[in-house]
Amino acid sequence: MATLKLGSTTAMSESSGAVSIPSNVQFPAGHIIKTHKLTYRITTTQNVAVSSSFAVVTYASPGGAMEITGITATQGNLLHISGYGGTVYAQEDGSYATCIGFGIDGEEHGQFHGFNYGTSTGKYGFWNGHIGMVYTVPANFTNKSIELRCKKEGGSALHQIRASTGVLPVTLWMLVHEIQQ
Amino acid sequence: MNSKINRIDAVHSLGFHNFHGPDSGEFVFPDGETPPSESEIQAEVKRLQAEYDAKAYARARQPLYPDIGDQLDDLYHKGAFSAEMKAKIKKVKDDNPKPE
C-alpha cells in the first residue's frame, strides 16, 4: 500500500492497484461528491390513494416507500434532488389540486401541482410525476431522510398516484446528488 | 372509474375521502376515523364491479352515436330528429341492447 501525502495529509492511497481519494479531500466547487438513489421496477398496475396529508408515496411490493434514509451532507453544499413517483391522477375534481414534492428531514417542499378543471362524470386529470429541486444543506445534516410525498388539496374526490397500464413496466426512482460549493 | 374496480375505488365509494396508501396494501386513515373492515371493502369492490359491468352496453353505444354536433345541426334544420338521424340512433341501440 502506498500513499501520496501533501504535508502530513494523505491525498491519495493505493491498495492492490486500486487508487482511492480519502473523504477529507475537498473537490472544487461544482463537483458531485456523493449520490444516493432509490429505484423500484413496477410491472403490474399499482394505484396509491392520496390524502390531504403530505404523506410519503408508498407502493406495495415490489415497490415500497419512496424514501432514502441515512443521508449526511456538508453545510453549505447543494443537494440536487429529483425523482419520479408515478402518474398523478385526479378524478372528477374541479376544485382541488394534487401536489407532489419532497419531504427533507421532515420539512415539506411542494414541487408540482396538477389541477383538473372538469367536474363532470368522466373528467380525469393525469400529469407527469417527474419532479426536481435544489436544497442548500443546513447545519447538522446528519443521517437524514428525503422522501417523495403527495397530497390532495382537500375535498372528497379521488386523487391517486399511479404506476399503471400505459406506462408499465415502469421504474420509479429518486436520486440525490450532493454538489460541492 | 376504472374498468377493474380496486380497493381504493371501494373505500372511496364507502364514503372515506381522506386516506392514503397502495391499493394492495394498508391504507392510512386520519386519527379518530374508524376505517372500513377488509370484508366491507371486498363487498364494495364486488358491488361496484357488478354495477360497472352492467353498464357495458352504454359504454359500447357511446362512441357509436352520431357526433353531437351533427345531431344538434339536424335538430336545428329539421325542428326534430330526421328519420335518418332517428334510424342511426336506433341502430346503435339495437346493435347494443340494454340487458333486461
Short mmCIF file of N, CA, C and O in Angstrom, two decimals, chain A residues 93-158:
data_model
loop_
_atom_site.label_atom_id
_atom_site.label_comp_id
_atom_site.label_asym_id
_atom_site.label_seq_id
_atom_site.Cartn_x
_atom_site.Cartn_y
_atom_site.Cartn_z
N ASP A 93 -62.64 16.27 -10.31
CA ASP A 93 -62.44 17.26 -9.26
C ASP A 93 -62.03 18.60 -9.88
O ASP A 93 -60.92 18.77 -10.34
N GLY A 94 -62.95 19.53 -9.89
CA GLY A 94 -62.66 20.85 -10.44
C GLY A 94 -62.32 21.86 -9.37
O GLY A 94 -62.22 23.06 -9.64
N SER A 95 -62.16 21.43 -8.14
CA SER A 95 -61.96 22.36 -7.04
C SER A 95 -60.60 22.26 -6.37
O SER A 95 -60.08 23.25 -5.87
N TYR A 96 -60.05 21.07 -6.32
CA TYR A 96 -58.84 20.87 -5.52
C TYR A 96 -57.71 20.26 -6.34
O TYR A 96 -57.92 19.38 -7.16
N ALA A 97 -56.51 20.76 -6.08
CA ALA A 97 -55.32 20.32 -6.82
C ALA A 97 -54.69 19.08 -6.17
O ALA A 97 -55.02 18.73 -5.04
N THR A 98 -53.80 18.46 -6.93
CA THR A 98 -52.97 17.39 -6.40
C THR A 98 -51.54 17.92 -6.39
O THR A 98 -51.11 18.54 -7.36
N CYS A 99 -50.83 17.67 -5.32
CA CYS A 99 -49.48 18.22 -5.18
C CYS A 99 -48.49 17.08 -4.92
O CYS A 99 -48.78 16.18 -4.13
N ILE A 100 -47.35 17.12 -5.61
CA ILE A 100 -46.27 16.20 -5.24
C ILE A 100 -45.03 17.03 -4.93
O ILE A 100 -44.89 18.17 -5.38
N GLY A 101 -44.16 16.49 -4.14
CA GLY A 101 -42.96 17.21 -3.74
C GLY A 101 -42.09 16.32 -2.88
O GLY A 101 -42.20 15.09 -2.93
N PHE A 102 -41.24 16.96 -2.11
CA PHE A 102 -40.31 16.21 -1.27
C PHE A 102 -40.49 16.55 0.20
O PHE A 102 -40.90 17.66 0.55
N GLY A 103 -40.18 15.60 1.03
CA GLY A 103 -40.01 15.85 2.45
C GLY A 103 -38.52 15.71 2.73
O GLY A 103 -37.91 14.70 2.37
N ILE A 104 -37.92 16.76 3.29
CA ILE A 104 -36.49 16.72 3.60
C ILE A 104 -36.34 16.90 5.09
O ILE A 104 -36.69 17.96 5.63
N ASP A 105 -35.90 15.87 5.77
CA ASP A 105 -35.76 15.91 7.21
C ASP A 105 -37.07 16.42 7.86
O ASP A 105 -37.06 17.26 8.76
N GLY A 106 -38.19 15.94 7.34
CA GLY A 106 -39.49 16.28 7.92
C GLY A 106 -40.08 17.58 7.42
O GLY A 106 -41.24 17.90 7.72
N GLU A 107 -39.33 18.33 6.61
CA GLU A 107 -39.82 19.63 6.13
C GLU A 107 -40.46 19.44 4.75
O GLU A 107 -39.88 18.75 3.90
N GLU A 108 -41.61 20.06 4.52
CA GLU A 108 -42.33 19.87 3.26
C GLU A 108 -41.85 20.83 2.18
O GLU A 108 -41.66 22.02 2.44
N HIS A 109 -41.67 20.28 0.97
CA HIS A 109 -41.26 21.09 -0.18
C HIS A 109 -42.14 20.71 -1.37
O HIS A 109 -41.79 19.79 -2.12
N GLY A 110 -43.27 21.37 -1.53
CA GLY A 110 -44.14 21.10 -2.67
C GLY A 110 -43.45 21.51 -3.95
O GLY A 110 -42.73 22.51 -4.00
N GLN A 111 -43.63 20.71 -5.00
CA GLN A 111 -42.92 20.98 -6.25
C GLN A 111 -43.82 21.06 -7.47
O GLN A 111 -43.47 21.65 -8.46
N PHE A 112 -44.95 20.43 -7.42
CA PHE A 112 -45.78 20.35 -8.63
C PHE A 112 -47.23 20.25 -8.21
O PHE A 112 -47.54 19.62 -7.21
N HIS A 113 -48.07 20.88 -8.97
CA HIS A 113 -49.47 20.89 -8.59
C HIS A 113 -50.29 20.73 -9.86
O HIS A 113 -50.11 21.47 -10.83
N GLY A 114 -51.08 19.68 -9.89
CA GLY A 114 -51.93 19.42 -11.03
C GLY A 114 -53.36 19.82 -10.69
O GLY A 114 -53.82 19.57 -9.57
N PHE A 115 -54.02 20.46 -11.63
CA PHE A 115 -55.38 20.90 -11.36
C PHE A 115 -56.26 20.58 -12.55
O PHE A 115 -55.93 20.87 -13.69
N ASN A 116 -57.40 20.00 -12.25
CA ASN A 116 -58.29 19.48 -13.27
C ASN A 116 -59.57 20.31 -13.28
O ASN A 116 -60.29 20.30 -12.29
N TYR A 117 -59.83 21.01 -14.37
CA TYR A 117 -61.00 21.89 -14.37
C TYR A 117 -62.32 21.15 -14.52
O TYR A 117 -63.37 21.71 -14.31
N GLY A 118 -62.27 19.88 -14.90
CA GLY A 118 -63.52 19.17 -15.15
C GLY A 118 -64.10 18.54 -13.91
O GLY A 118 -63.38 17.88 -13.15
N THR A 119 -65.37 18.71 -13.68
CA THR A 119 -66.01 18.07 -12.54
C THR A 119 -67.02 17.02 -12.98
O THR A 119 -67.44 16.20 -12.19
N SER A 120 -67.38 17.06 -14.24
CA SER A 120 -68.44 16.16 -14.67
C SER A 120 -67.93 14.73 -14.81
O SER A 120 -66.72 14.48 -14.85
N THR A 121 -68.86 13.80 -14.89
CA THR A 121 -68.51 12.39 -14.97
C THR A 121 -67.52 12.13 -16.10
O THR A 121 -67.71 12.61 -17.21
N GLY A 122 -66.51 11.39 -15.79
CA GLY A 122 -65.54 11.03 -16.82
C GLY A 122 -64.44 12.03 -17.03
O GLY A 122 -63.58 11.84 -17.89
N LYS A 123 -64.42 13.15 -16.26
CA LYS A 123 -63.35 14.15 -16.42
C LYS A 123 -62.21 13.82 -15.46
O LYS A 123 -62.32 14.02 -14.25
N TYR A 124 -61.14 13.29 -16.02
CA TYR A 124 -60.00 12.90 -15.22
C TYR A 124 -58.78 13.74 -15.60
O TYR A 124 -58.64 14.12 -16.74
N GLY A 125 -57.91 13.97 -14.66
CA GLY A 125 -56.66 14.65 -14.95
C GLY A 125 -55.50 13.70 -14.70
O GLY A 125 -55.48 13.00 -13.68
N PHE A 126 -54.56 13.67 -15.63
CA PHE A 126 -53.34 12.87 -15.47
C PHE A 126 -52.14 13.78 -15.70
O PHE A 126 -52.14 14.54 -16.68
N TRP A 127 -51.16 13.71 -14.84
CA TRP A 127 -49.98 14.56 -15.01
C TRP A 127 -48.71 13.74 -14.80
O TRP A 127 -48.67 12.81 -13.99
N ASN A 128 -47.69 14.16 -15.51
CA ASN A 128 -46.37 13.55 -15.37
C ASN A 128 -45.82 13.84 -13.97
O ASN A 128 -45.77 14.99 -13.55
N GLY A 129 -45.40 12.81 -13.29
CA GLY A 129 -44.97 13.00 -11.90
C GLY A 129 -43.48 13.20 -11.69
O GLY A 129 -42.98 12.95 -10.60
N HIS A 130 -42.73 13.65 -12.73
CA HIS A 130 -41.30 13.93 -12.53
C HIS A 130 -41.12 15.25 -11.79
O HIS A 130 -41.73 16.26 -12.16
N ILE A 131 -40.29 15.24 -10.78
CA ILE A 131 -40.03 16.48 -10.05
C ILE A 131 -38.55 16.59 -9.69
O ILE A 131 -37.84 15.59 -9.65
N GLY A 132 -38.14 17.81 -9.42
CA GLY A 132 -36.76 18.04 -9.01
C GLY A 132 -36.65 19.35 -8.26
O GLY A 132 -37.50 20.23 -8.42
N MET A 133 -35.64 19.48 -7.42
CA MET A 133 -35.44 20.73 -6.69
C MET A 133 -33.99 20.83 -6.21
O MET A 133 -33.22 19.86 -6.27
N VAL A 134 -33.64 22.02 -5.78
CA VAL A 134 -32.31 22.26 -5.23
C VAL A 134 -32.46 22.70 -3.78
O VAL A 134 -33.37 23.48 -3.45
N TYR A 135 -31.59 22.20 -2.93
CA TYR A 135 -31.68 22.45 -1.48
C TYR A 135 -30.29 22.75 -0.94
O TYR A 135 -29.33 22.02 -1.24
N THR A 136 -30.19 23.81 -0.20
CA THR A 136 -28.90 24.14 0.42
C THR A 136 -28.81 23.46 1.77
O THR A 136 -29.70 23.61 2.62
N VAL A 137 -27.74 22.71 1.96
CA VAL A 137 -27.61 21.90 3.17
C VAL A 137 -27.44 22.79 4.40
O VAL A 137 -26.54 23.63 4.44
N PRO A 138 -28.30 22.63 5.40
CA PRO A 138 -28.15 23.39 6.64
C PRO A 138 -27.14 22.73 7.58
O PRO A 138 -26.61 21.66 7.27
N ALA A 139 -26.94 23.33 8.72
CA ALA A 139 -26.03 22.75 9.72
C ALA A 139 -26.60 21.42 10.23
O ALA A 139 -27.81 21.20 10.21
N ASN A 140 -25.73 20.58 10.67
CA ASN A 140 -26.11 19.31 11.33
C ASN A 140 -26.98 18.40 10.46
O ASN A 140 -27.92 17.79 10.95
N PHE A 141 -26.67 18.35 9.18
CA PHE A 141 -27.46 17.49 8.29
C PHE A 141 -26.83 16.09 8.31
O PHE A 141 -26.05 15.71 7.43
N THR A 142 -27.18 15.34 9.32
CA THR A 142 -26.57 14.03 9.54
C THR A 142 -27.64 12.96 9.66
O THR A 142 -28.60 13.12 10.43
N ASN A 143 -27.50 11.90 8.88
CA ASN A 143 -28.41 10.76 8.95
C ASN A 143 -29.88 11.18 8.74
O ASN A 143 -30.76 10.79 9.50
N LYS A 144 -30.12 11.97 7.72
CA LYS A 144 -31.47 12.50 7.44
C LYS A 144 -32.18 11.67 6.37
O LYS A 144 -31.56 10.88 5.66
N SER A 145 -33.50 11.91 6.27
CA SER A 145 -34.31 11.22 5.26
C SER A 145 -34.84 12.22 4.24
O SER A 145 -35.18 13.34 4.58
N ILE A 146 -34.90 11.76 3.00
CA ILE A 146 -35.56 12.54 1.94
C ILE A 146 -36.61 11.63 1.32
O ILE A 146 -36.34 10.48 0.97
N GLU A 147 -37.83 12.15 1.23
CA GLU A 147 -38.95 11.34 0.75
C GLU A 147 -39.65 12.04 -0.41
O GLU A 147 -39.64 13.26 -0.50
N LEU A 148 -40.28 11.25 -1.26
CA LEU A 148 -41.16 11.79 -2.28
C LEU A 148 -42.58 11.70 -1.71
O LEU A 148 -43.01 10.63 -1.30
N ARG A 149 -43.25 12.84 -1.66
CA ARG A 149 -44.55 12.88 -1.00
C ARG A 149 -45.64 13.38 -1.95
O ARG A 149 -45.35 14.03 -2.94
N CYS A 150 -46.88 13.11 -1.58
CA CYS A 150 -48.01 13.53 -2.41
C CYS A 150 -49.21 13.83 -1.52
O CYS A 150 -49.37 13.22 -0.46
N LYS A 151 -50.02 14.80 -1.94
CA LYS A 151 -51.25 15.09 -1.19
C LYS A 151 -52.27 15.71 -2.13
O LYS A 151 -51.93 16.20 -3.21
N LYS A 152 -53.52 15.67 -1.70
CA LYS A 152 -54.54 16.44 -2.41
C LYS A 152 -54.84 17.67 -1.56
O LYS A 152 -54.67 17.65 -0.32
N GLU A 153 -55.31 18.72 -2.24
CA GLU A 153 -55.54 19.97 -1.54
C GLU A 153 -56.70 19.87 -0.55
O GLU A 153 -56.71 20.53 0.49
N GLY A 154 -57.65 19.01 -0.85
CA GLY A 154 -58.79 18.84 0.04
C GLY A 154 -59.94 18.20 -0.71
O GLY A 154 -59.76 17.62 -1.78
N GLY A 155 -61.13 18.27 -0.16
CA GLY A 155 -62.31 17.78 -0.85
C GLY A 155 -62.49 16.27 -0.76
O GLY A 155 -61.73 15.57 -0.09
N SER A 156 -63.54 15.80 -1.44
CA SER A 156 -63.89 14.39 -1.33
C SER A 156 -63.61 13.59 -2.59
O SER A 156 -63.88 12.40 -2.64
N ALA A 157 -63.07 14.22 -3.63
CA ALA A 157 -62.80 13.49 -4.87
C ALA A 157 -61.60 12.56 -4.70
O ALA A 157 -60.81 12.71 -3.76
N LEU A 158 -61.51 11.61 -5.62
CA LEU A 158 -60.46 10.61 -5.55
C LEU A 158 -59.21 11.11 -6.27
O LEU A 158 -59.25 11.45 -7.45
#
